[in-house]
mmCIF file of C-alpha atoms in Angstrom:
data_model
loop_
_atom_site.group_PDB
_atom_site.id
_atom_site.type_symbol
_atom_site.label_atom_id
_atom_site.label_comp_id
_atom_site.label_asym_id
_atom_site.label_seq_id
_atom_site.Cartn_x
_atom_site.Cartn_y
_atom_site.Cartn_z
ATOM 1 C CA MET V 1 -14.441 37.578 4.361
ATOM 2 C CA LYS V 2 -16.503 34.169 5.325
ATOM 3 C CA ILE V 3 -14.699 30.838 4.041
ATOM 4 C CA LYS V 4 -17.289 28.411 3.905
ATOM 5 C CA PRO V 5 -16.419 25.042 4.553
ATOM 6 C CA ASP V 6 -16.488 22.841 1.903
ATOM 7 C CA LEU V 7 -18.373 19.696 3.819
ATOM 8 C CA TYR V 8 -20.767 20.250 6.790
ATOM 9 C CA ALA V 9 -20.816 17.862 9.755
ATOM 10 C CA ASN V 10 -24.959 17.436 11.406
ATOM 11 C CA VAL V 11 -25.591 16.428 15.129
ATOM 12 C CA ASP V 12 -27.799 13.516 14.869
ATOM 13 C CA ASP V 13 -31.437 12.824 17.799
ATOM 14 C CA GLU V 14 -28.664 11.512 20.395
ATOM 15 C CA GLY V 15 -26.520 13.870 20.284
ATOM 16 C CA ARG V 16 -23.700 12.383 18.176
ATOM 17 C CA LEU V 17 -21.424 14.622 15.800
ATOM 18 C CA VAL V 18 -21.848 12.470 12.229
ATOM 19 C CA LEU V 19 -19.577 13.278 9.681
ATOM 20 C CA PRO V 20 -20.170 13.469 6.005
ATOM 21 C CA GLN V 21 -20.234 10.175 4.283
ATOM 22 C CA GLY V 22 -17.150 8.988 2.596
ATOM 23 C CA ILE V 23 -14.445 10.961 5.274
ATOM 24 C CA ASN V 24 -14.869 7.934 7.862
ATOM 25 C CA GLU V 25 -12.857 5.772 4.973
ATOM 26 C CA ARG V 26 -10.795 7.827 4.074
ATOM 27 C CA LEU V 27 -9.418 8.860 7.023
ATOM 28 C CA GLY V 28 -9.557 5.527 8.508
ATOM 29 C CA LEU V 29 -12.010 5.874 11.412
ATOM 30 C CA VAL V 30 -13.101 1.935 11.598
ATOM 31 C CA PRO V 31 -15.795 1.076 14.376
ATOM 32 C CA GLY V 32 -14.228 0.694 17.476
ATOM 33 C CA SER V 33 -11.236 3.706 17.261
ATOM 34 C CA PHE V 34 -10.556 5.798 19.577
ATOM 35 C CA VAL V 35 -9.678 9.232 18.312
ATOM 36 C CA PRO V 36 -7.834 12.157 20.175
ATOM 37 C CA VAL V 37 -9.624 15.292 20.895
ATOM 38 C CA ARG V 38 -8.478 18.547 21.015
ATOM 39 C CA GLU V 39 -11.023 21.738 22.029
ATOM 40 C CA LEU V 40 -9.798 24.433 20.860
ATOM 41 C CA ALA V 41 -11.684 28.078 21.655
ATOM 42 C CA ASN V 42 -13.550 28.247 18.601
ATOM 43 C CA GLY V 43 -13.734 24.258 17.819
ATOM 44 C CA LEU V 44 -12.480 21.079 17.735
ATOM 45 C CA THR V 45 -9.377 19.471 16.239
ATOM 46 C CA VAL V 46 -9.643 15.858 15.931
ATOM 47 C CA ARG V 47 -6.223 13.539 14.903
ATOM 48 C CA LEU V 48 -6.033 10.464 13.478
ATOM 49 C CA PRO V 49 -6.653 7.538 15.033
ATOM 50 C CA VAL V 50 -2.643 6.100 15.694
ATOM 51 C CA THR V 51 -3.479 2.546 14.089
ATOM 52 C CA LEU V 52 -4.213 4.050 10.573
ATOM 53 C CA LEU V 53 -0.982 2.618 8.843
ATOM 54 C CA LYS V 54 -0.145 5.761 6.115
ATOM 55 C CA LYS V 55 3.298 4.400 5.345
ATOM 56 C CA VAL V 56 5.168 1.065 4.372
ATOM 57 C CA TYR V 57 8.454 1.670 3.906
ATOM 58 C CA ILE V 58 9.914 -1.176 1.091
ATOM 59 C CA GLU V 59 13.752 -2.296 0.719
ATOM 60 C CA PRO V 60 14.285 -4.515 -2.157
ATOM 61 C CA SER V 61 17.718 -4.947 -2.347
ATOM 62 C CA THR V 62 20.383 -3.952 -0.113
ATOM 63 C CA HIS V 63 23.391 -4.113 -2.737
ATOM 64 C CA CYS V 64 23.700 -0.466 -3.852
ATOM 65 C CA ASN V 65 26.337 0.597 -7.411
ATOM 66 C CA LEU V 66 27.576 3.449 -5.275
ATOM 67 C CA SER V 67 29.958 4.441 -1.772
ATOM 68 C CA CYS V 68 28.377 6.914 -0.264
ATOM 69 C CA LYS V 69 30.832 8.685 1.680
ATOM 70 C CA THR V 70 28.110 9.229 4.667
ATOM 71 C CA CYS V 71 26.268 5.725 3.712
ATOM 72 C CA ILE V 72 25.706 3.346 6.913
ATOM 73 C CA ARG V 73 26.797 0.685 5.008
ATOM 74 C CA ASN V 74 30.271 1.304 5.044
ATOM 75 C CA THR V 75 30.672 -0.298 8.627
ATOM 76 C CA TRP V 76 28.110 -3.096 7.883
ATOM 77 C CA ASP V 77 29.248 -6.427 8.094
ATOM 78 C CA GLU V 78 25.964 -7.772 7.198
ATOM 79 C CA ASP V 79 25.187 -10.429 3.872
ATOM 80 C CA LYS V 80 23.811 -8.101 1.488
ATOM 81 C CA GLY V 81 20.754 -9.814 -0.972
ATOM 82 C CA ASP V 82 17.343 -9.074 -2.335
ATOM 83 C CA MET V 83 14.160 -8.965 -1.048
ATOM 84 C CA SER V 84 12.487 -12.760 -1.848
ATOM 85 C CA GLN V 85 9.250 -12.658 -4.363
ATOM 86 C CA GLU V 86 7.502 -14.395 -1.472
ATOM 87 C CA VAL V 87 8.080 -12.015 1.203
ATOM 88 C CA PHE V 88 7.158 -9.417 -1.047
ATOM 89 C CA ASN V 89 3.741 -11.668 -1.977
ATOM 90 C CA LYS V 90 2.766 -11.883 1.329
ATOM 91 C CA THR V 91 2.983 -8.091 2.251
ATOM 92 C CA VAL V 92 1.074 -6.966 -1.013
ATOM 93 C CA GLU V 93 -1.792 -9.555 0.659
ATOM 94 C CA GLY V 94 -1.063 -7.883 3.947
ATOM 95 C CA LEU V 95 -1.711 -4.544 2.098
ATOM 96 C CA LYS V 96 -4.729 -5.494 0.559
ATOM 97 C CA SER V 97 -6.489 -5.785 3.248
ATOM 98 C CA PHE V 98 -5.751 -1.885 4.548
ATOM 99 C CA SER V 99 -8.789 0.801 4.095
ATOM 100 C CA PRO V 100 -7.834 2.893 3.858
ATOM 101 C CA LYS V 101 -4.943 1.958 1.909
ATOM 102 C CA PRO V 102 -1.248 3.132 3.009
ATOM 103 C CA SER V 103 1.078 4.480 0.642
ATOM 104 C CA VAL V 104 4.230 2.279 -0.081
ATOM 105 C CA VAL V 105 7.940 3.820 -0.234
ATOM 106 C CA PHE V 106 10.529 1.555 -1.694
ATOM 107 C CA GLY V 107 13.483 2.454 -0.827
ATOM 108 C CA GLY V 108 16.854 1.492 2.532
ATOM 109 C CA PHE V 109 19.963 1.511 2.419
ATOM 110 C CA GLY V 110 20.816 -0.275 -0.683
ATOM 111 C CA GLU V 111 19.854 0.888 -4.637
ATOM 112 C CA PRO V 112 15.834 -0.208 -5.216
ATOM 113 C CA LEU V 113 16.560 -0.376 -9.041
ATOM 114 C CA LEU V 114 19.017 -3.621 -8.722
ATOM 115 C CA ASN V 115 16.548 -5.672 -7.867
ATOM 116 C CA PRO V 116 16.062 -7.446 -10.887
ATOM 117 C CA HIS V 117 12.185 -7.636 -10.510
ATOM 118 C CA ILE V 118 11.441 -4.190 -9.590
ATOM 119 C CA VAL V 119 9.040 -2.497 -12.141
ATOM 120 C CA ASP V 120 7.309 -6.106 -10.876
ATOM 121 C CA MET V 121 6.595 -4.718 -7.568
ATOM 122 C CA VAL V 122 6.358 -1.214 -8.079
ATOM 123 C CA SER V 123 2.942 -2.791 -10.425
ATOM 124 C CA GLY V 124 2.585 -5.263 -7.404
ATOM 125 C CA VAL V 125 1.198 -2.275 -4.939
ATOM 126 C CA LYS V 126 -0.306 -0.509 -7.517
ATOM 127 C CA GLN V 127 -2.565 -3.433 -8.683
ATOM 128 C CA ALA V 128 -3.435 -3.453 -4.806
ATOM 129 C CA GLY V 129 -4.604 -0.494 -4.978
ATOM 130 C CA CYS V 130 -1.771 1.666 -3.132
ATOM 131 C CA ARG V 131 0.401 4.689 -3.889
ATOM 132 C CA ALA V 132 4.212 3.780 -5.227
ATOM 133 C CA GLU V 133 6.666 5.769 -4.195
ATOM 134 C CA LEU V 134 10.648 4.403 -5.190
ATOM 135 C CA ILE V 135 13.625 6.891 -3.461
ATOM 136 C CA SER V 136 16.536 5.931 -6.308
ATOM 137 C CA ASN V 137 20.447 7.703 -7.016
ATOM 138 C CA ALA V 138 19.384 7.427 -10.129
ATOM 139 C CA ILE V 139 22.568 5.858 -11.799
ATOM 140 C CA LEU V 140 20.562 3.222 -13.017
ATOM 141 C CA LEU V 141 17.616 4.768 -14.396
ATOM 142 C CA THR V 142 18.217 4.204 -18.571
ATOM 143 C CA PRO V 143 15.963 5.056 -21.136
ATOM 144 C CA GLU V 144 14.351 1.605 -20.382
ATOM 145 C CA MET V 145 14.217 1.710 -16.917
ATOM 146 C CA ALA V 146 12.657 5.497 -16.919
ATOM 147 C CA GLN V 147 9.354 3.489 -19.164
ATOM 148 C CA SER V 148 9.177 0.928 -17.430
ATOM 149 C CA LEU V 149 8.327 2.418 -14.235
ATOM 150 C CA ILE V 150 5.997 4.985 -15.499
ATOM 151 C CA ASN V 151 4.204 2.647 -17.557
ATOM 152 C CA ALA V 152 4.025 0.315 -14.069
ATOM 153 C CA ARG V 153 2.431 3.650 -12.585
ATOM 154 C CA LEU V 154 4.908 4.488 -10.550
ATOM 155 C CA ASP V 155 3.831 8.547 -8.454
ATOM 156 C CA VAL V 156 6.621 9.510 -7.035
ATOM 157 C CA LEU V 157 10.655 8.875 -8.321
ATOM 158 C CA TRP V 158 12.294 10.744 -5.675
ATOM 159 C CA VAL V 159 15.923 11.664 -6.575
ATOM 160 C CA SER V 160 18.900 11.753 -4.197
ATOM 161 C CA LEU V 161 21.515 14.975 -5.137
ATOM 162 C CA ASP V 162 23.576 16.352 -2.417
ATOM 163 C CA GLY V 163 24.625 18.627 -4.280
ATOM 164 C CA ALA V 164 24.671 20.556 -7.792
ATOM 165 C CA THR V 165 28.404 20.807 -8.692
ATOM 166 C CA ASP V 166 30.991 17.767 -9.978
ATOM 167 C CA GLN V 167 32.528 18.426 -7.053
ATOM 168 C CA ASN V 168 30.655 18.396 -4.130
ATOM 169 C CA TYR V 169 28.388 15.909 -5.825
ATOM 170 C CA GLY V 170 31.276 13.565 -6.497
ATOM 171 C CA TYR V 171 33.145 14.191 -2.355
ATOM 172 C CA ILE V 172 30.257 12.588 -1.320
ATOM 173 C CA ARG V 173 28.216 10.209 -3.966
ATOM 174 C CA LYS V 174 32.219 8.118 -4.220
ATOM 175 C CA GLY V 175 30.994 6.371 -8.067
ATOM 176 C CA GLY V 176 27.988 8.217 -9.520
ATOM 177 C CA LEU V 177 28.578 11.300 -12.059
ATOM 178 C CA LEU V 178 26.240 14.336 -11.918
ATOM 179 C CA ASP V 179 25.866 15.147 -15.200
ATOM 180 C CA ASN V 180 24.571 11.037 -16.134
ATOM 181 C CA VAL V 181 22.119 11.166 -13.042
ATOM 182 C CA VAL V 182 21.142 15.091 -15.134
ATOM 183 C CA GLU V 183 20.454 13.219 -18.403
ATOM 184 C CA ASN V 184 18.531 10.210 -16.704
ATOM 185 C CA VAL V 185 16.101 11.943 -14.518
ATOM 186 C CA SER V 186 16.086 14.193 -18.000
ATOM 187 C CA VAL V 187 15.279 11.146 -20.189
ATOM 188 C CA PHE V 188 12.434 9.976 -17.425
ATOM 189 C CA ARG V 189 10.915 13.631 -17.221
ATOM 190 C CA ASP V 190 10.450 13.738 -21.148
ATOM 191 C CA SER V 191 9.012 10.032 -21.239
ATOM 192 C CA ARG V 192 5.655 10.617 -18.373
ATOM 193 C CA ARG V 193 2.867 10.727 -21.186
ATOM 194 C CA ALA V 194 1.786 7.222 -20.530
ATOM 195 C CA TYR V 195 1.205 8.347 -16.372
ATOM 196 C CA ARG V 196 2.185 11.258 -15.717
ATOM 197 C CA SER V 197 4.937 10.375 -12.517
ATOM 198 C CA GLU V 198 5.800 13.068 -10.358
ATOM 199 C CA ILE V 199 9.631 13.645 -9.335
ATOM 200 C CA GLY V 200 11.090 14.743 -6.241
ATOM 201 C CA ILE V 201 14.489 15.277 -4.889
ATOM 202 C CA VAL V 202 16.169 14.374 -1.468
ATOM 203 C CA PHE V 203 19.009 16.533 -0.086
ATOM 204 C CA VAL V 204 21.006 15.431 2.624
ATOM 205 C CA ALA V 205 22.297 18.062 4.827
ATOM 206 C CA MET V 206 25.848 18.295 5.608
ATOM 207 C CA LYS V 207 28.255 21.297 6.943
ATOM 208 C CA HIS V 208 30.135 20.384 2.882
ATOM 209 C CA ASN V 209 27.257 20.932 0.938
ATOM 210 C CA ILE V 210 24.467 23.092 2.615
ATOM 211 C CA SER V 211 25.811 25.703 0.580
ATOM 212 C CA GLU V 212 24.638 24.635 -2.765
ATOM 213 C CA LEU V 213 20.760 24.188 -1.683
ATOM 214 C CA PRO V 214 19.433 26.543 -3.259
ATOM 215 C CA SER V 215 21.626 25.584 -6.244
ATOM 216 C CA VAL V 216 19.864 21.790 -6.146
ATOM 217 C CA VAL V 217 16.354 23.116 -5.329
ATOM 218 C CA ALA V 218 17.430 25.795 -8.812
ATOM 219 C CA LEU V 219 18.517 22.251 -10.992
ATOM 220 C CA GLY V 220 15.293 20.473 -9.261
ATOM 221 C CA LYS V 221 13.299 22.171 -11.247
ATOM 222 C CA LYS V 222 14.315 22.151 -14.221
ATOM 223 C CA LEU V 223 14.403 18.169 -14.182
ATOM 224 C CA GLY V 224 10.631 18.980 -13.843
ATOM 225 C CA ALA V 225 11.106 18.162 -9.438
ATOM 226 C CA VAL V 226 7.371 19.084 -7.458
ATOM 227 C CA ARG V 227 8.363 17.995 -4.353
ATOM 228 C CA PHE V 228 11.721 18.378 -2.178
ATOM 229 C CA LEU V 229 12.603 17.274 1.004
ATOM 230 C CA VAL V 230 16.108 18.248 2.966
ATOM 231 C CA THR V 231 16.731 15.844 5.799
ATOM 232 C CA ASN V 232 19.798 15.954 8.049
ATOM 233 C CA LEU V 233 22.763 13.191 8.143
ATOM 234 C CA LEU V 234 21.644 9.683 10.218
#
């Protein structure tokens, strides 16, 4: 069976390959870009330019409400704090100059929901034309916070979930209760009327919890997760 391509490029009178209208802008192929091209037996592969900014990570806070067994913050001597509004506003202004716009991920070594301006931050990057994602332990994801993030048009809520039982979750995420997380994410799932925010699960694989990965995936599906990210311990 022959598969027809969705789009066609054409070759102009000077032998140059001309891509369909709009492709250049979406892929960040601005004039002067150097694009890696690899010749194959029956075609070419074209990679995105290294100058294309795909994702920006913003750390709203280095404070956290948990004392996770594996966290680097256990050995930190750094002062903790929140990103200032001035720094955030300058970051958003910088994002506006990019085409195409990068995705923005709110996360880091702290809990983003501890920043009192986190909802305004999500709104800010959305108004700048960027996709907004946020990673959280979901302990502070109250019904009010859930609805506010949805109203701000958060695209993906990533939930850190390293176990599917109270024993494993509590061993790793000290200070957190699995039932609390499940309840909060369930409320978020059921509140998505104004905007269809996606739910993702982040699992840090370790010897202690790897056997629970299938159960975590099953639990995530019950919570409405459509994205799963398994990472190693950093």
